[in-house]
Amino acid sequence: MSLLGKNPPAGVLNDKKLYVFDMDGTIYLGKIVFGFAIRFIDHLRASGRRVLFFTNNASHSTEFYVDKLTRLGFGPTPEEIMTSGDVTVAFLKSRYPGKKVYLVGTEQLCEHFRGAGINLINGHEDEYDTVDLVVSSFDTELTYHKLDAACRLIRNGAVYLCTHPDFNCPTETGFIPDSGAIAAFITASTGVTPRYLGKPYAEVVDMIEEVTGVGRDEICVFGDRLYTDIALGSKNGVTSVLVLTGETHEEDIPLAPADQQPAMVYDSLEVVDRAMFGTQSERPR
């Protein structure tokens, strides 16, 4: 039996104050922007509601996402952008202040960590005895040297963290290996499973509440992935809305565990827009 059309009344969504959007697969797919997502978000802002874009993809900086979403038509402010990289930085500064970190990540992520005051090292062999933590992420600049250094450091006793657990990143041409796949390589070599941050873990909701001042009962999250976006909501007291424009297909939902079940399921944000605002009108002026 189809789960579409079985949603609670849209009033559940109308009562929220903060609307958190996953990016890839939810408001765009690779280079393909969803015009209906722009319209829906414009309607939310015009009605006085707040918006936050949260992505587990930590390979890029806040500035990158502001520029990208602006070019795509979403018009974000820097305060409306948050990534699993931000959550990881906050976690490191809170739990491991001043500790030496080896990061398997893109140069943009490395710059973000350095700019936030994280004590990054380069991974040279003469530094191995001084490293406290290894952090791995979605690294599109990955090299064998980085993997080897991370594994050696973890075997040498470094604590292992990972920015987010996503195995694949959706693109307009199919999936590409993501942070979880890189972490699986490191785990296979070392036998050590990292502590994951990012969606679906509680640190994300804690940080959203702290930064925005909005309580979790007044937040809803939209996403296309059951084990990150939807689990973030179901595990942490946030209303979760699944859209079928990215990774998840409708037939996947009954197979997912209870803590990955969405509160609502829609084909796309276009249908959510219609349910909340009753129109497919042009963008508010």
Coordinates of C-alpha atoms in Angstrom, one line a residue:
M1 CA 0.0 0.0 0.0
S2 CA 1.3 3.4 -0.9
L3 CA 2.4 5.7 1.9
L4 CA 1.8 8.8 -0.1
G5 CA -1.4 10.6 0.7
K6 CA -1.4 9.1 4.3
N7 CA 0.2 12.1 5.9
P8 CA -1.2 13.9 8.9
P9 CA -2.8 17.3 8.2
A10 CA -0.5 20.0 7.0
G11 CA -1.2 22.0 10.2
V12 CA 1.5 19.9 11.8
L13 CA 4.0 21.7 9.6
N14 CA 2.2 25.1 9.8
D15 CA 2.9 25.3 13.5
K16 CA 6.7 25.0 13.2
K17 CA 9.1 28.0 13.5
L18 CA 12.2 26.6 11.9
Y19 CA 12.4 24.5 8.7
V20 CA 15.6 22.6 8.2
F21 CA 16.5 21.5 4.7
D22 CA 18.9 18.9 3.5
M23 CA 20.5 20.1 0.3
D24 CA 21.5 17.5 -2.3
G25 CA 18.6 15.3 -3.2
T26 CA 16.1 17.6 -1.4
I27 CA 16.4 21.1 -2.9
Y28 CA 18.6 20.2 -5.8
L29 CA 20.2 17.1 -7.3
G30 CA 23.8 17.7 -8.4
K31 CA 23.6 20.5 -10.9
I32 CA 19.8 20.3 -11.2
V33 CA 18.0 22.8 -9.1
F34 CA 14.3 22.1 -8.1
G35 CA 12.4 25.3 -8.9
F36 CA 9.5 24.2 -6.7
A37 CA 12.0 24.1 -3.7
I38 CA 12.9 27.8 -4.3
R39 CA 9.2 28.7 -4.4
F40 CA 8.4 26.7 -1.2
I41 CA 11.2 28.3 0.7
D42 CA 10.2 31.8 -0.6
H43 CA 6.7 31.1 0.7
L44 CA 8.1 30.1 4.1
R45 CA 10.2 33.3 4.4
A46 CA 7.3 35.5 3.2
S47 CA 5.1 34.0 5.9
G48 CA 7.6 34.9 8.6
R49 CA 9.1 31.4 9.1
R50 CA 12.8 30.7 9.5
V51 CA 14.9 28.5 7.2
L52 CA 18.1 26.6 7.8
F53 CA 20.1 24.7 5.2
F54 CA 22.0 21.7 6.7
T55 CA 24.1 19.4 4.8
N56 CA 26.3 16.5 5.9
N57 CA 28.6 17.3 3.0
A58 CA 31.5 18.9 4.8
S59 CA 33.8 19.0 1.8
H60 CA 32.9 22.7 1.2
S61 CA 32.9 25.9 3.2
T62 CA 30.0 28.1 4.3
E63 CA 31.1 30.6 1.7
F64 CA 30.9 28.0 -1.0
Y65 CA 27.4 27.0 0.0
V66 CA 26.2 30.7 0.2
D67 CA 27.6 31.3 -3.3
K68 CA 26.1 28.1 -4.7
L69 CA 22.6 28.5 -3.2
T70 CA 22.6 32.1 -4.2
R71 CA 23.4 31.2 -7.8
L72 CA 20.7 28.5 -7.7
G73 CA 18.1 31.1 -6.6
F74 CA 17.7 30.3 -2.8
G75 CA 19.2 33.6 -1.5
P76 CA 20.6 32.3 1.8
T77 CA 22.5 34.3 4.4
P78 CA 25.6 32.8 6.0
E79 CA 23.6 32.3 9.2
E80 CA 21.2 30.0 7.3
I81 CA 24.0 27.5 6.4
M82 CA 25.3 24.7 8.7
T83 CA 27.3 21.6 7.8
S84 CA 28.5 18.5 9.6
G85 CA 31.9 20.2 9.6
D86 CA 30.5 23.0 11.8
V87 CA 29.2 20.3 14.2
T88 CA 32.6 18.6 14.3
V89 CA 34.5 21.8 14.9
A90 CA 32.1 22.6 17.8
F91 CA 32.6 19.1 19.2
L92 CA 36.4 19.2 19.0
K93 CA 36.5 22.6 20.7
S94 CA 34.2 21.5 23.5
R95 CA 35.6 18.0 24.1
Y96 CA 39.2 18.2 22.9
P97 CA 40.3 21.8 23.2
G98 CA 43.8 22.4 21.9
K99 CA 44.4 18.8 20.9
K100 CA 46.3 17.9 17.7
V101 CA 44.1 16.7 14.9
Y102 CA 44.9 14.9 11.6
L103 CA 42.1 15.6 9.1
V104 CA 41.2 13.5 6.1
G105 CA 39.3 16.1 4.2
T106 CA 39.3 18.6 1.3
E107 CA 41.5 21.8 1.5
Q108 CA 38.3 23.8 2.0
L109 CA 37.5 21.8 5.1
C110 CA 41.0 22.0 6.4
E111 CA 40.9 25.8 6.0
H112 CA 37.6 25.8 7.9
F113 CA 39.1 23.8 10.8
R114 CA 42.2 26.1 10.9
G115 CA 40.1 29.2 10.8
A116 CA 38.1 27.9 13.7
G117 CA 41.2 27.4 15.8
I118 CA 41.6 23.6 15.4
N119 CA 45.2 22.5 15.8
L120 CA 45.7 20.6 12.5
I121 CA 48.9 18.7 11.7
N122 CA 50.1 17.6 8.2
G123 CA 50.5 13.8 8.9
H124 CA 54.3 13.6 8.5
E125 CA 55.8 10.5 10.1
D126 CA 57.8 12.6 12.6
E127 CA 54.4 14.0 13.9
Y128 CA 52.8 10.6 14.5
D129 CA 53.6 10.4 18.2
T130 CA 52.0 13.8 18.9
V131 CA 48.6 13.4 17.2
D132 CA 45.6 13.1 19.5
L133 CA 42.7 12.6 17.0
V134 CA 42.0 11.6 13.4
V135 CA 38.9 13.1 11.7
S136 CA 37.8 11.7 8.4
S137 CA 35.2 13.3 6.1
F138 CA 33.9 13.4 2.5
D139 CA 37.2 14.0 0.7
T140 CA 37.1 14.5 -3.1
E141 CA 40.8 15.1 -3.0
L142 CA 41.5 11.8 -1.2
T143 CA 45.0 10.2 -1.7
Y144 CA 46.5 6.9 -0.5
H145 CA 48.9 8.9 1.6
K146 CA 46.0 10.4 3.6
L147 CA 44.4 7.0 4.2
D148 CA 47.7 5.4 5.2
A149 CA 48.5 8.3 7.6
A150 CA 45.0 8.1 9.2
C151 CA 45.3 4.3 9.7
R152 CA 48.8 4.5 11.1
L153 CA 47.8 7.3 13.6
I154 CA 44.7 5.4 14.7
R155 CA 46.7 2.2 15.2
N156 CA 49.1 4.4 17.3
G157 CA 46.3 5.3 19.6
A158 CA 44.6 8.4 18.1
V159 CA 40.9 8.9 18.8
Y160 CA 38.9 8.4 15.6
L161 CA 36.0 10.7 14.6
C162 CA 34.1 11.1 11.4
T163 CA 32.1 14.1 10.3
H164 CA 29.2 12.1 8.9
P165 CA 28.1 8.6 8.1
D166 CA 26.8 8.9 4.5
F167 CA 28.0 6.1 2.3
N168 CA 27.1 7.8 -1.0
C169 CA 26.6 11.3 -2.3
P170 CA 23.8 11.6 -4.9
T171 CA 24.6 13.4 -8.1
E172 CA 22.7 14.0 -11.4
T173 CA 24.7 11.1 -12.9
G174 CA 24.5 8.7 -10.0
F175 CA 26.1 8.1 -6.6
I176 CA 29.7 8.8 -5.7
P177 CA 31.5 7.4 -2.6
D178 CA 31.0 9.7 0.5
S179 CA 32.4 10.0 4.0
G180 CA 31.0 6.7 5.3
A181 CA 32.7 4.8 2.5
I182 CA 36.0 6.4 3.3
A183 CA 35.5 5.6 7.0
A184 CA 34.7 2.0 6.1
F185 CA 38.1 1.7 4.5
I186 CA 39.8 3.0 7.6
T187 CA 37.8 0.8 9.8
A188 CA 38.6 -2.3 7.7
S189 CA 42.3 -1.6 8.0
T190 CA 42.4 -0.6 11.7
G191 CA 39.5 -2.4 13.3
V192 CA 38.4 0.9 14.8
T193 CA 34.9 2.3 14.2
P194 CA 34.8 6.1 14.5
R195 CA 32.4 8.2 16.5
Y196 CA 30.2 9.8 13.9
L197 CA 28.9 13.3 14.0
G198 CA 26.5 15.1 11.6
K199 CA 23.1 13.8 10.9
P200 CA 21.5 11.7 12.5
Y201 CA 23.3 12.3 15.7
A202 CA 22.1 14.4 18.7
E203 CA 24.9 16.9 18.4
V204 CA 23.3 18.3 15.3
V205 CA 20.0 19.1 17.0
D206 CA 21.8 20.4 20.0
M207 CA 23.8 22.8 17.8
I208 CA 20.7 23.9 15.8
E209 CA 18.8 24.7 19.1
E210 CA 21.8 26.6 20.5
V211 CA 22.5 28.6 17.3
T212 CA 18.9 29.5 16.4
G213 CA 17.2 29.6 19.8
V214 CA 14.3 27.4 18.5
G215 CA 13.3 24.3 20.5
R216 CA 13.2 20.9 18.8
D217 CA 9.4 20.7 19.1
E218 CA 9.2 23.8 16.9
I219 CA 11.5 22.4 14.2
C220 CA 10.9 20.2 11.2
V221 CA 13.5 18.7 8.9
F222 CA 13.1 17.8 5.2
G223 CA 15.4 15.3 3.6
D224 CA 15.7 12.5 1.1
R225 CA 17.7 9.9 3.1
L226 CA 16.2 7.7 5.8
Y227 CA 19.3 6.9 7.8
T228 CA 20.5 10.5 8.2
D229 CA 17.8 13.1 7.5
I230 CA 14.8 11.2 8.8
A231 CA 16.7 9.4 11.6
L232 CA 17.8 12.9 12.8
G233 CA 14.2 13.8 13.4
S234 CA 12.9 10.5 14.7
K235 CA 15.8 9.9 17.1
N236 CA 15.8 13.5 18.5
G237 CA 12.2 14.7 18.8
V238 CA 12.1 16.7 15.6
T239 CA 9.3 16.2 13.0
S240 CA 10.8 14.6 9.9
V241 CA 9.5 14.9 6.3
L242 CA 10.8 12.5 3.6
V243 CA 10.8 13.7 0.0
L244 CA 11.4 11.1 -2.8
T245 CA 13.6 13.3 -5.0
G246 CA 16.9 11.9 -4.0
E247 CA 18.2 8.6 -2.6
T248 CA 15.1 7.0 -1.1
H249 CA 12.4 5.2 -3.0
E250 CA 8.9 4.6 -1.6
E251 CA 9.5 0.9 -1.4
D252 CA 12.5 1.5 0.9
I253 CA 10.4 2.9 3.7
P254 CA 8.7 -0.2 5.1
L255 CA 12.1 -1.9 5.2
A256 CA 13.7 0.7 7.4
P257 CA 13.8 0.4 11.2
A258 CA 11.4 2.2 13.4
D259 CA 13.9 5.0 14.2
Q260 CA 14.2 5.8 10.5
Q261 CA 10.5 6.2 9.8
P262 CA 9.4 9.6 8.6
A263 CA 6.5 11.5 10.2
M264 CA 5.4 12.5 6.6
V265 CA 6.2 11.3 3.1
Y266 CA 5.9 13.5 -0.1
D267 CA 6.9 13.1 -3.7
S268 CA 8.7 16.4 -3.5
L269 CA 8.7 19.8 -1.8
E270 CA 6.3 20.9 -4.5
V271 CA 3.6 18.8 -2.8
V272 CA 4.6 20.1 0.6
D273 CA 4.2 23.7 -0.7
R274 CA 0.8 22.9 -2.0
A275 CA -0.2 21.2 1.2
M276 CA 0.9 24.2 3.3
F277 CA 0.1 27.2 1.1
G278 CA -2.6 25.7 -1.2
T279 CA -1.0 27.2 -4.4
Q280 CA 1.6 26.8 -7.0
S281 CA 1.7 30.5 -7.6
E282 CA 4.8 32.4 -8.7
R283 CA 7.4 33.4 -6.2
P284 CA 6.3 36.0 -3.6
R285 CA 7.4 39.5 -4.4

